[in-house]
Amino acid sequence: MQWITERHYNAEWALVSQMEVLARQFDEMEDEYLRERKGDLEQVVERVLKALQGKPSELPHAAPLEEAGLILVAHDLSPADMLQFKDSVFAGFVTDVGGKTSHTAIVARSMDIPAVVGARTASTLIAQDDWVIIDGDAGVIVVDPSIDVLSQYRDRQQIALLEREQLQQLKHTLTVTKDGQKVELLANIERPEDAAAAIAAGAVGVGLFRSEFLFMGRAGKLPSEDEQYQAYRDAVLGMKGLPVTIRTVDAGADKPLDASTVKDAAHLNPALGLRAIRWCLAEPDMFRTQLRAILRAAVHGQIHLLIPMLTSGSEIEQSLKQLDLARAELDQRGLAHGPLKLGAMIEIPAAALALPVFLKHFDFLSLGTNDLIQYTLAIDRADESVAHLYDPLHPAVLHLIAGTIRQCNEAGKSVSVCGEMAGDVAMTKLLLGMGLRVFSMHPSQILNVKREVLASHMGQLSTWARKILRSDNPQSLLNK
Ligand code: PEP
Ligand code: MG
């Protein structure tokens, strides 16, 4: 501006002169990465110059920038970051690290945020102002697409939108197989307000409310009993009389609240550390605060309490003792509380292999296949370098799942799957064939899975599932 007013440069000349000054500063930078950012500066200047000269941009902008949206490319994002993402200027994101079932990826899917995680060097290869397509379903990123590729993806986007609209017609259809077997499709939620999406998708309840999201991003300040009570009550009221399964806080591993609240944040193997119920039993006051809040919210509707990551009878007994204490504390304070159905997550092989003790103490069980796969195969679900080994169809995983479903069915106890497998249409028939009748998933997946259930015939599926369970290579039989 100064050069225009004082030296009477025209705008283009002033811009280029100023760029040259800045470019020399970039050239002198020691850090190679920063030095290379000169290219970003030149790109921006080039575009401003074109705008000043009234020339059209050469970028393949089949849509205005605002319509296409901004993509955040970062080394890593935490699950807590996802909670703010929806209100941000970004339409999607790419991260270098993370696995498909890391919590960041799960929450992104649940919030319908297009994302590709575990893209390794994306944050160094993609430059500011690059045009980027992200195909979250396929895990593909296209940088600087040609106009043809761009229009192909636009067509795909349109088709996906139309498919979604068509699926809406199934919203009020009862979920039954062709031979009349009833199936329950429940929703996974992270925040009380997600109940609206669950209802909109026709869920018959919430099968997993990941309560830890109420605890995140609070700089070490845990939510009070009243704050939690209000959140759980809102979820229950939001579900309009349908049951809500609230999982007690599952922090740790790839879901640290922050360094001050999770003591083992720097632990070498956080997935094997003080996570979920282990942390709760180590911090009984914090745990009972949550239990009291849940018990109080149960006055407003049906709540099922779900405890994550249990492995042994002793942990079960300690957890139930804390629940009794929480009830007694409310009685002492003269505060009303409601009844709870009690459930445990089966997400560690030890739990699946010692099922009778779980069947003895709980009303229902829920298979957390995300962790069951991680712990059975010793694959960190958040580590992209071993993501190719993360295999839901590994025979060991399938045996643990099938065994759990069979024993629950024989004992007359309800069993669900609430891991990502439940929302994967490629798995629906196999899980049905194993005897599963309750699936819990992101609201956005419910109608897809319903369509799969409506097209299924149980008689044929049980025989087929048994064959898959006997196979060394289940993947090869999945589509037969
Ligand atoms: C699971 O482990 O499958 C599960 C549903 O819980 P989370 O993904 O929150 O660990
Ligand atoms: Mg889990």
Short mmCIF file of C-alpha atoms and ligand atoms in Angstrom, two decimals:
data_model
loop_
_atom_site.label_atom_id
_atom_site.label_comp_id
_atom_site.label_asym_id
_atom_site.label_seq_id
_atom_site.Cartn_x
_atom_site.Cartn_y
_atom_site.Cartn_z
CA MET A 1 0.00 0.00 0.00
CA GLN A 2 2.81 2.32 1.03
CA TRP A 3 4.58 1.69 -2.29
CA ILE A 4 1.41 2.46 -4.21
CA THR A 5 0.71 5.73 -2.40
CA GLU A 6 4.27 6.98 -1.88
CA ARG A 7 6.22 5.53 -4.79
CA HIS A 8 3.24 5.50 -7.20
CA TYR A 9 3.78 1.86 -8.18
CA ASN A 10 0.75 0.24 -9.74
CA ALA A 11 -0.80 -2.59 -7.72
CA GLU A 12 0.76 -5.41 -9.78
CA TRP A 13 4.25 -3.89 -9.61
CA ALA A 14 3.93 -3.29 -5.85
CA LEU A 15 2.84 -6.88 -5.34
CA VAL A 16 5.69 -8.38 -7.36
CA SER A 17 8.29 -6.12 -5.73
CA GLN A 18 7.07 -7.04 -2.29
CA MET A 19 7.09 -10.71 -3.24
CA GLU A 20 10.73 -10.45 -4.28
CA VAL A 21 11.67 -9.01 -0.89
CA LEU A 22 9.85 -11.82 0.89
CA ALA A 23 11.23 -14.47 -1.49
CA ARG A 24 14.81 -13.43 -0.58
CA GLN A 25 13.92 -13.87 3.09
CA PHE A 26 12.62 -17.38 2.37
CA ASP A 27 15.81 -18.22 0.43
CA GLU A 28 17.90 -17.35 3.48
CA MET A 29 15.96 -19.69 5.80
CA GLU A 30 17.94 -22.60 7.16
CA ASP A 31 15.03 -25.00 7.53
CA GLU A 32 14.41 -26.74 4.21
CA TYR A 33 10.71 -27.13 4.81
CA LEU A 34 10.24 -23.43 5.53
CA ARG A 35 12.47 -22.50 2.55
CA GLU A 36 10.20 -24.47 0.26
CA ARG A 37 7.19 -22.49 1.41
CA LYS A 38 8.41 -19.79 -1.00
CA GLY A 39 6.53 -21.79 -3.63
CA ASP A 40 3.28 -21.27 -1.71
CA LEU A 41 3.92 -17.54 -1.60
CA GLU A 42 4.58 -17.43 -5.35
CA GLN A 43 1.38 -19.36 -6.07
CA VAL A 44 -0.70 -16.97 -4.02
CA VAL A 45 0.91 -13.93 -5.65
CA GLU A 46 0.32 -15.41 -9.09
CA ARG A 47 -3.37 -15.84 -8.34
CA VAL A 48 -3.72 -12.32 -6.94
CA LEU A 49 -1.94 -10.96 -10.04
CA LYS A 50 -4.39 -12.78 -12.30
CA ALA A 51 -7.30 -11.39 -10.34
CA LEU A 52 -5.82 -7.86 -10.58
CA GLN A 53 -5.43 -8.28 -14.33
CA GLY A 54 -9.01 -9.55 -14.60
CA LYS A 55 -7.83 -12.91 -15.98
CA PRO A 56 -9.71 -16.08 -15.04
CA SER A 57 -7.94 -18.50 -12.71
CA GLU A 58 -6.46 -21.57 -14.41
CA LEU A 59 -7.45 -23.78 -11.50
CA PRO A 60 -9.92 -26.48 -12.48
CA HIS A 61 -12.70 -24.93 -10.51
CA ALA A 62 -15.79 -26.81 -11.57
CA ALA A 63 -17.35 -25.31 -8.45
CA PRO A 64 -16.72 -22.08 -6.57
CA LEU A 65 -14.20 -22.50 -3.76
CA GLU A 66 -16.82 -21.97 -1.04
CA GLU A 67 -18.88 -24.78 -2.51
CA ALA A 68 -15.97 -27.19 -2.80
CA GLY A 69 -14.89 -26.56 0.79
CA LEU A 70 -11.50 -26.50 2.47
CA ILE A 71 -9.59 -29.63 3.36
CA LEU A 72 -7.40 -29.74 6.46
CA VAL A 73 -4.17 -31.69 5.91
CA ALA A 74 -2.40 -32.42 9.19
CA HIS A 75 0.08 -34.83 10.69
CA ASP A 76 -2.46 -35.94 13.31
CA LEU A 77 -5.80 -34.95 14.78
CA SER A 78 -7.20 -36.21 18.06
CA PRO A 79 -10.72 -37.58 18.61
CA ALA A 80 -11.42 -34.49 20.72
CA ASP A 81 -10.55 -32.27 17.71
CA MET A 82 -13.42 -33.93 15.86
CA LEU A 83 -15.95 -32.39 18.21
CA GLN A 84 -15.03 -28.92 16.94
CA PHE A 85 -14.57 -29.97 13.35
CA LYS A 86 -18.20 -29.80 12.34
CA ASP A 87 -18.39 -26.12 13.25
CA SER A 88 -15.09 -25.29 11.57
CA VAL A 89 -14.50 -23.98 8.05
CA PHE A 90 -13.24 -27.38 6.91
CA ALA A 91 -15.25 -29.85 4.87
CA GLY A 92 -12.92 -32.80 5.42
CA PHE A 93 -9.44 -33.80 6.49
CA VAL A 94 -6.39 -35.91 5.76
CA THR A 95 -3.89 -37.09 8.38
CA ASP A 96 -0.49 -38.75 8.08
CA VAL A 97 -1.10 -41.08 10.99
CA GLY A 98 -4.03 -43.13 12.30
CA GLY A 99 -5.87 -46.33 11.42
CA LYS A 100 -9.35 -46.87 9.97
CA THR A 101 -10.69 -47.85 13.38
CA SER A 102 -8.76 -45.23 15.35
CA HIS A 103 -11.18 -43.10 17.31
CA THR A 104 -10.44 -40.05 15.18
CA ALA A 105 -11.56 -41.99 12.09
CA ILE A 106 -14.59 -43.46 13.87
CA VAL A 107 -15.83 -40.10 15.08
CA ALA A 108 -15.24 -38.56 11.65
CA ARG A 109 -17.44 -41.27 10.08
CA SER A 110 -20.05 -40.87 12.75
CA MET A 111 -20.18 -37.12 12.09
CA ASP A 112 -20.21 -37.67 8.35
CA ILE A 113 -16.91 -35.86 7.90
CA PRO A 114 -15.07 -37.02 4.75
CA ALA A 115 -11.60 -38.12 5.85
CA VAL A 116 -8.58 -40.18 4.91
CA VAL A 117 -6.33 -41.15 7.83
CA GLY A 118 -2.91 -42.81 7.82
CA ALA A 119 -1.80 -41.18 4.56
CA ARG A 120 1.78 -41.13 5.89
CA THR A 121 3.47 -38.22 4.07
CA ALA A 122 0.38 -36.32 2.95
CA SER A 123 1.08 -33.28 5.08
CA THR A 124 4.49 -32.80 3.46
CA LEU A 125 3.42 -33.64 -0.11
CA ILE A 126 0.23 -31.60 -0.31
CA ALA A 127 0.84 -27.87 -0.56
CA GLN A 128 -1.24 -24.91 0.46
CA ASP A 129 -3.82 -24.12 -2.25
CA ASP A 130 -3.51 -27.50 -3.97
CA TRP A 131 -6.83 -28.81 -5.17
CA VAL A 132 -7.57 -32.06 -3.36
CA ILE A 133 -10.25 -34.71 -3.66
CA ILE A 134 -10.67 -37.03 -0.68
CA ASP A 135 -12.53 -40.28 -1.13
CA GLY A 136 -13.04 -41.44 2.44
CA ASP A 137 -14.74 -44.73 1.46
CA ALA A 138 -11.82 -45.87 -0.68
CA GLY A 139 -9.12 -44.14 1.38
CA VAL A 140 -7.94 -42.27 -1.72
CA ILE A 141 -6.57 -38.73 -2.06
CA VAL A 142 -6.26 -37.09 -5.48
CA VAL A 143 -4.05 -33.99 -5.61
CA ASP A 144 -4.51 -31.47 -8.40
CA PRO A 145 -7.10 -33.54 -10.26
CA SER A 146 -7.70 -32.98 -13.96
CA ILE A 147 -11.07 -31.54 -14.96
CA ASP A 148 -12.14 -35.04 -16.05
CA VAL A 149 -11.33 -36.61 -12.70
CA LEU A 150 -12.98 -33.73 -10.90
CA SER A 151 -16.18 -34.15 -12.85
CA GLN A 152 -16.12 -37.94 -12.33
CA TYR A 153 -16.01 -37.38 -8.59
CA ARG A 154 -18.76 -34.79 -8.80
CA ASP A 155 -20.93 -37.37 -10.56
CA ARG A 156 -20.13 -39.92 -7.87
CA GLN A 157 -21.05 -37.38 -5.20
CA GLN A 158 -24.40 -36.82 -6.90
CA ILE A 159 -25.07 -40.55 -7.18
CA ALA A 160 -24.22 -41.06 -3.49
CA LEU A 161 -26.64 -38.27 -2.58
CA LEU A 162 -29.40 -39.84 -4.67
CA GLU A 163 -28.76 -43.25 -3.09
CA ARG A 164 -29.03 -41.72 0.34
CA GLU A 165 -32.33 -40.13 -0.59
CA GLN A 166 -33.65 -43.44 -1.90
CA LEU A 167 -32.59 -45.25 1.26
CA GLN A 168 -34.76 -42.86 3.25
CA GLN A 169 -37.75 -44.82 1.98
CA LEU A 170 -36.66 -47.71 4.22
CA LYS A 171 -36.71 -45.58 7.34
CA HIS A 172 -40.08 -46.86 8.59
CA THR A 173 -39.74 -50.40 7.22
CA LEU A 174 -39.45 -53.06 9.93
CA THR A 175 -36.02 -54.68 10.00
CA VAL A 176 -36.77 -58.36 9.29
CA THR A 177 -35.02 -60.94 7.13
CA LYS A 178 -36.87 -62.53 4.20
CA ASP A 179 -37.84 -65.44 6.44
CA GLY A 180 -39.19 -63.16 9.13
CA GLN A 181 -36.33 -62.95 11.66
CA LYS A 182 -36.45 -59.64 13.51
CA VAL A 183 -33.23 -57.63 13.75
CA GLU A 184 -32.56 -54.55 15.91
CA LEU A 185 -30.50 -51.72 14.47
CA LEU A 186 -29.19 -49.34 17.13
CA ALA A 187 -27.09 -46.19 16.90
CA ASN A 188 -23.61 -45.33 18.18
CA ILE A 189 -23.41 -41.74 19.42
CA GLU A 190 -20.76 -39.49 20.95
CA ARG A 191 -22.84 -36.54 22.17
CA PRO A 192 -26.40 -36.20 23.48
CA GLU A 193 -27.34 -34.11 20.44
CA ASP A 194 -26.47 -37.06 18.16
CA ALA A 195 -29.73 -38.66 19.34
CA ALA A 196 -31.48 -36.57 16.67
CA ALA A 197 -29.50 -38.30 13.89
CA ALA A 198 -30.23 -41.69 15.48
CA ILE A 199 -33.97 -41.01 15.46
CA ALA A 200 -33.80 -39.62 11.92
CA ALA A 201 -32.14 -42.83 10.72
CA GLY A 202 -34.85 -44.98 12.33
CA ALA A 203 -32.63 -46.48 15.07
CA VAL A 204 -34.60 -48.40 17.70
CA GLY A 205 -32.30 -47.17 20.45
CA VAL A 206 -28.71 -46.20 21.22
CA GLY A 207 -26.44 -49.23 21.47
CA LEU A 208 -23.33 -47.26 22.40
CA PHE A 209 -23.03 -43.75 23.81
CA ARG A 210 -19.26 -43.17 24.01
CA SER A 211 -19.44 -41.05 27.16
CA GLU A 212 -15.71 -40.23 27.15
CA PHE A 213 -16.39 -37.45 24.64
CA LEU A 214 -18.01 -35.49 27.49
CA PHE A 215 -14.67 -35.68 29.29
CA MET A 216 -12.40 -34.52 26.47
CA GLY A 217 -10.72 -31.20 25.72
CA ARG A 218 -11.44 -29.73 29.17
CA ALA A 219 -7.86 -29.05 30.26
CA GLY A 220 -8.00 -31.57 33.08
CA LYS A 221 -11.35 -30.46 34.52
CA LEU A 222 -13.64 -33.46 34.66
CA PRO A 223 -17.36 -32.94 34.08
CA SER A 224 -19.33 -32.65 37.33
CA GLU A 225 -22.11 -35.04 38.33
CA ASP A 226 -24.77 -32.48 37.42
CA GLU A 227 -23.20 -31.73 34.06
CA GLN A 228 -23.06 -35.42 33.23
CA TYR A 229 -26.56 -36.02 34.54
CA GLN A 230 -27.88 -33.34 32.19
CA ALA A 231 -26.03 -34.82 29.22
CA TYR A 232 -27.31 -38.35 29.87
CA ARG A 233 -30.81 -37.07 30.53
CA ASP A 234 -30.72 -35.11 27.25
CA ALA A 235 -29.68 -38.24 25.36
CA VAL A 236 -32.49 -40.22 26.97
CA LEU A 237 -35.08 -37.54 26.24
CA GLY A 238 -33.68 -37.16 22.71
CA MET A 239 -34.33 -40.87 22.08
CA LYS A 240 -38.04 -40.38 22.95
CA GLY A 241 -38.53 -43.42 25.16
CA LEU A 242 -36.19 -45.76 23.26
CA PRO A 243 -33.38 -47.39 25.28
CA VAL A 244 -30.01 -45.67 25.57
CA THR A 245 -26.86 -47.68 26.29
CA ILE A 246 -24.36 -45.46 28.09
CA ARG A 247 -20.84 -46.79 28.17
CA THR A 248 -18.84 -45.69 31.19
CA VAL A 249 -15.85 -43.52 30.35
CA ASP A 250 -13.37 -45.27 28.06
CA ALA A 251 -10.42 -42.90 28.12
CA GLY A 252 -6.80 -43.79 27.47
CA ALA A 253 -5.02 -45.43 24.53
CA ASP A 254 -5.79 -43.19 21.52
CA LYS A 255 -8.36 -41.22 23.51
CA PRO A 256 -6.36 -39.29 26.11
CA LEU A 257 -8.43 -36.64 27.84
CA ASP A 258 -5.25 -34.67 28.36
CA ALA A 259 -1.95 -35.27 30.09
CA SER A 260 -3.14 -34.30 33.56
CA THR A 261 -6.18 -36.59 33.73
CA VAL A 262 -4.74 -39.75 32.25
CA LYS A 263 -1.71 -40.72 34.23
CA ASP A 264 -0.27 -43.10 31.67
CA ALA A 265 -0.35 -40.72 28.73
CA ALA A 266 3.35 -41.32 28.20
CA HIS A 267 3.09 -45.07 28.70
CA LEU A 268 4.89 -47.18 26.13
CA ASN A 269 1.82 -49.26 25.26
CA PRO A 270 -1.16 -47.10 26.11
CA ALA A 271 -3.60 -49.55 24.49
CA LEU A 272 -2.46 -52.07 27.10
CA GLY A 273 -2.37 -49.53 29.91
CA LEU A 274 -4.68 -47.77 32.32
CA ARG A 275 -7.55 -47.47 29.89
CA ALA A 276 -11.36 -47.60 30.31
CA ILE A 277 -12.55 -49.58 33.37
CA ARG A 278 -8.96 -49.91 34.57
CA TRP A 279 -8.71 -46.15 34.87
CA CYS A 280 -12.19 -45.97 36.46
CA LEU A 281 -11.28 -48.51 39.13
CA ALA A 282 -8.05 -46.61 39.79
CA GLU A 283 -10.06 -43.40 40.24
CA PRO A 284 -13.18 -44.62 42.10
CA ASP A 285 -14.41 -41.12 43.02
CA MET A 286 -14.40 -40.09 39.38
CA PHE A 287 -16.11 -43.40 38.44
CA ARG A 288 -18.85 -43.07 41.07
CA THR A 289 -19.52 -39.48 39.99
CA GLN A 290 -20.33 -40.85 36.55
CA LEU A 291 -22.35 -43.78 37.91
CA ARG A 292 -24.45 -41.45 40.09
CA ALA A 293 -25.13 -39.20 37.09
CA ILE A 294 -26.23 -42.20 35.00
CA LEU A 295 -28.42 -43.60 37.80
CA ARG A 296 -30.11 -40.21 38.17
CA ALA A 297 -30.71 -39.92 34.44
CA ALA A 298 -32.35 -43.36 34.49
CA VAL A 299 -35.37 -41.70 36.14
CA HIS A 300 -36.15 -40.20 32.72
CA GLY A 301 -36.11 -43.37 30.59
CA GLN A 302 -34.55 -46.72 29.86
CA ILE A 303 -30.79 -46.71 30.39
CA HIS A 304 -28.52 -49.66 29.83
CA LEU A 305 -25.13 -49.31 31.52
CA LEU A 306 -22.21 -50.73 29.55
CA ILE A 307 -18.75 -51.29 31.05
CA PRO A 308 -15.77 -51.37 28.66
CA MET A 309 -12.60 -53.44 28.66
CA LEU A 310 -13.41 -55.85 31.48
CA THR A 311 -11.29 -58.99 31.58
CA SER A 312 -11.86 -60.76 34.89
CA GLY A 313 -14.36 -61.70 37.59
CA SER A 314 -12.50 -59.52 40.05
CA GLU A 315 -12.87 -56.41 37.85
CA ILE A 316 -16.56 -57.24 37.38
CA GLU A 317 -17.09 -57.49 41.13
CA GLN A 318 -15.22 -54.25 41.85
CA SER A 319 -17.25 -52.43 39.19
CA LEU A 320 -20.56 -53.69 40.53
CA LYS A 321 -19.50 -52.74 44.05
CA GLN A 322 -18.89 -49.17 42.88
CA LEU A 323 -22.37 -49.18 41.37
CA ASP A 324 -23.91 -50.30 44.68
CA LEU A 325 -21.94 -47.58 46.49
CA ALA A 326 -23.11 -44.96 43.99
CA ARG A 327 -26.74 -45.97 44.59
CA ALA A 328 -26.24 -45.81 48.35
CA GLU A 329 -24.68 -42.33 48.04
CA LEU A 330 -27.72 -41.10 46.10
CA ASP A 331 -30.06 -42.62 48.72
CA GLN A 332 -28.11 -40.85 51.43
CA ARG A 333 -28.50 -37.55 49.59
CA GLY A 334 -32.18 -38.25 49.01
CA LEU A 335 -31.79 -38.09 45.21
CA ALA A 336 -34.01 -40.19 42.95
CA HIS A 337 -32.47 -42.82 40.69
CA GLY A 338 -33.81 -45.31 38.20
CA PRO A 339 -33.18 -48.98 37.34
CA LEU A 340 -30.39 -49.93 34.93
CA LYS A 341 -29.82 -52.97 32.78
CA LEU A 342 -26.20 -54.01 33.15
CA GLY A 343 -23.94 -54.89 30.28
CA ALA A 344 -20.27 -55.58 29.60
CA MET A 345 -18.23 -55.07 26.49
CA ILE A 346 -16.52 -58.16 25.15
CA GLU A 347 -13.51 -56.57 23.51
CA ILE A 348 -10.54 -58.43 24.92
CA PRO A 349 -9.92 -62.08 23.97
CA ALA A 350 -9.70 -62.98 27.68
CA ALA A 351 -13.31 -61.85 28.13
CA ALA A 352 -14.55 -63.78 25.09
CA LEU A 353 -12.76 -66.89 26.32
CA ALA A 354 -14.11 -66.57 29.88
CA LEU A 355 -17.68 -65.76 28.91
CA PRO A 356 -19.55 -67.70 31.64
CA VAL A 357 -18.43 -65.25 34.32
CA PHE A 358 -19.82 -62.40 32.21
CA LEU A 359 -23.07 -64.24 31.55
CA LYS A 360 -23.44 -64.75 35.31
CA HIS A 361 -23.22 -61.06 36.19
CA PHE A 362 -24.66 -59.16 33.23
CA ASP A 363 -28.05 -58.73 31.54
CA PHE A 364 -26.49 -58.19 28.12
CA LEU A 365 -23.14 -58.20 26.34
CA SER A 366 -21.81 -56.08 23.50
CA LEU A 367 -18.95 -57.12 21.25
CA GLY A 368 -16.47 -54.29 20.75
CA THR A 369 -14.96 -55.73 17.61
CA ASN A 370 -12.63 -52.76 17.06
CA ASP A 371 -10.69 -53.63 20.17
CA LEU A 372 -11.31 -57.36 19.94
CA ILE A 373 -9.47 -57.35 16.61
CA GLN A 374 -6.73 -55.08 17.96
CA TYR A 375 -6.09 -57.24 21.03
CA THR A 376 -6.48 -60.62 19.30
CA LEU A 377 -4.10 -59.80 16.49
CA ALA A 378 -1.76 -57.52 18.49
CA ILE A 379 -2.32 -54.71 15.98
CA ASP A 380 -2.50 -51.16 17.33
CA ARG A 381 -5.66 -49.89 15.69
CA ALA A 382 -4.27 -46.34 15.60
CA ASP A 383 -0.98 -47.27 13.91
CA GLU A 384 -1.08 -46.91 10.14
CA SER A 385 2.12 -48.90 9.69
CA VAL A 386 0.31 -52.10 10.72
CA ALA A 387 -3.12 -51.16 9.38
CA HIS A 388 -2.81 -53.74 6.58
CA LEU A 389 -2.67 -56.49 9.22
CA TYR A 390 -5.89 -55.39 10.93
CA ASP A 391 -8.22 -58.15 9.75
CA PRO A 392 -11.84 -58.55 10.94
CA LEU A 393 -12.01 -61.83 9.02
CA HIS A 394 -9.03 -63.47 10.68
CA PRO A 395 -10.24 -66.96 11.73
CA ALA A 396 -9.27 -66.29 15.37
CA VAL A 397 -11.37 -63.12 15.45
CA LEU A 398 -14.35 -64.85 13.81
CA HIS A 399 -14.19 -67.72 16.31
CA LEU A 400 -14.23 -65.34 19.27
CA ILE A 401 -17.19 -63.43 17.81
CA ALA A 402 -19.16 -66.55 16.85
CA GLY A 403 -18.46 -68.21 20.20
CA THR A 404 -19.66 -65.16 22.12
CA ILE A 405 -22.87 -64.88 20.08
CA ARG A 406 -23.60 -68.60 20.41
CA GLN A 407 -23.09 -68.69 24.19
CA CYS A 408 -25.22 -65.59 24.70
CA ASN A 409 -28.01 -67.02 22.55
CA GLU A 410 -27.87 -70.33 24.44
CA ALA A 411 -28.02 -68.49 27.76
CA GLY A 412 -30.91 -66.33 26.52
CA LYS A 413 -28.88 -63.10 27.01
CA SER A 414 -28.98 -60.27 24.53
CA VAL A 415 -25.77 -59.71 22.56
CA SER A 416 -24.89 -56.97 20.11
CA VAL A 417 -21.91 -55.90 18.02
CA CYS A 418 -21.10 -52.20 18.44
CA GLY A 419 -17.70 -52.06 16.70
CA GLU A 420 -17.26 -50.88 13.12
CA MET A 421 -18.06 -54.38 11.81
CA ALA A 422 -21.71 -53.81 12.70
CA GLY A 423 -21.98 -50.94 10.21
CA ASP A 424 -20.04 -52.66 7.43
CA VAL A 425 -22.52 -54.05 4.92
CA ALA A 426 -19.93 -56.59 3.77
CA MET A 427 -20.20 -58.19 7.23
CA THR A 428 -23.97 -58.03 7.77
CA LYS A 429 -24.86 -61.43 6.35
CA LEU A 430 -21.96 -63.17 8.09
CA LEU A 431 -22.95 -61.72 11.47
CA LEU A 432 -26.59 -62.68 10.87
CA GLY A 433 -25.45 -66.19 9.95
CA MET A 434 -23.55 -66.38 13.24
CA GLY A 435 -26.82 -65.66 15.04
CA LEU A 436 -26.45 -61.93 15.73
CA ARG A 437 -29.73 -60.04 15.95
CA VAL A 438 -28.62 -56.69 17.43
CA PHE A 439 -26.30 -54.34 15.53
CA SER A 440 -25.13 -50.91 16.73
CA MET A 441 -23.51 -48.45 14.33
CA HIS A 442 -23.23 -44.82 13.23
CA PRO A 443 -26.63 -43.46 12.30
CA SER A 444 -25.42 -42.85 8.74
CA GLN A 445 -24.94 -46.63 8.23
CA ILE A 446 -28.28 -47.83 9.60
CA LEU A 447 -30.31 -47.74 6.40
CA ASN A 448 -27.55 -49.40 4.37
CA VAL A 449 -27.42 -52.26 6.85
CA LYS A 450 -31.22 -52.43 6.93
CA ARG A 451 -31.29 -52.92 3.15
CA GLU A 452 -28.85 -55.82 3.57
CA VAL A 453 -30.95 -57.42 6.31
CA LEU A 454 -34.14 -57.12 4.23
CA ALA A 455 -32.39 -59.01 1.41
CA SER A 456 -31.15 -61.83 3.69
CA HIS A 457 -32.50 -65.32 4.24
CA MET A 458 -31.47 -66.81 7.57
CA GLY A 459 -31.84 -70.48 6.61
CA GLN A 460 -29.10 -70.21 3.99
CA LEU A 461 -26.91 -67.90 6.05
CA SER A 462 -26.31 -70.17 9.05
CA THR A 463 -24.90 -72.97 6.86
CA TRP A 464 -22.78 -70.48 4.91
CA ALA A 465 -21.45 -68.87 8.13
CA ARG A 466 -20.46 -72.30 9.50
CA LYS A 467 -18.52 -72.95 6.30
CA ILE A 468 -16.70 -69.61 6.64
CA LEU A 469 -15.83 -70.42 10.25
CA ARG A 470 -14.23 -73.69 9.17
CA SER A 471 -12.24 -72.02 6.38
CA ASP A 472 -8.55 -71.05 6.54
CA ASN A 473 -9.34 -68.19 4.20
CA PRO A 474 -12.72 -66.67 5.15
CA GLN A 475 -12.22 -63.68 2.85
CA SER A 476 -12.29 -65.96 -0.20
CA LEU A 477 -15.80 -67.21 0.74
CA LEU A 478 -17.31 -63.92 1.83
CA ASN A 479 -18.77 -62.93 -1.50
CA LYS A 480 -19.88 -66.42 -2.54
C1 PEP B 1 -14.94 -51.33 20.05
O1 PEP B 1 -13.86 -51.49 20.61
O2 PEP B 1 -15.34 -52.05 19.11
C2 PEP B 1 -15.86 -50.26 20.48
C3 PEP B 1 -17.07 -50.17 20.02
O3 PEP B 1 -15.39 -49.32 21.33
P1 PEP B 1 -14.33 -48.21 20.91
O4 PEP B 1 -14.25 -48.20 19.41
O5 PEP B 1 -14.80 -46.92 21.47
O6 PEP B 1 -13.06 -48.69 21.56
MG MG B 2 -13.45 -50.56 22.48
#
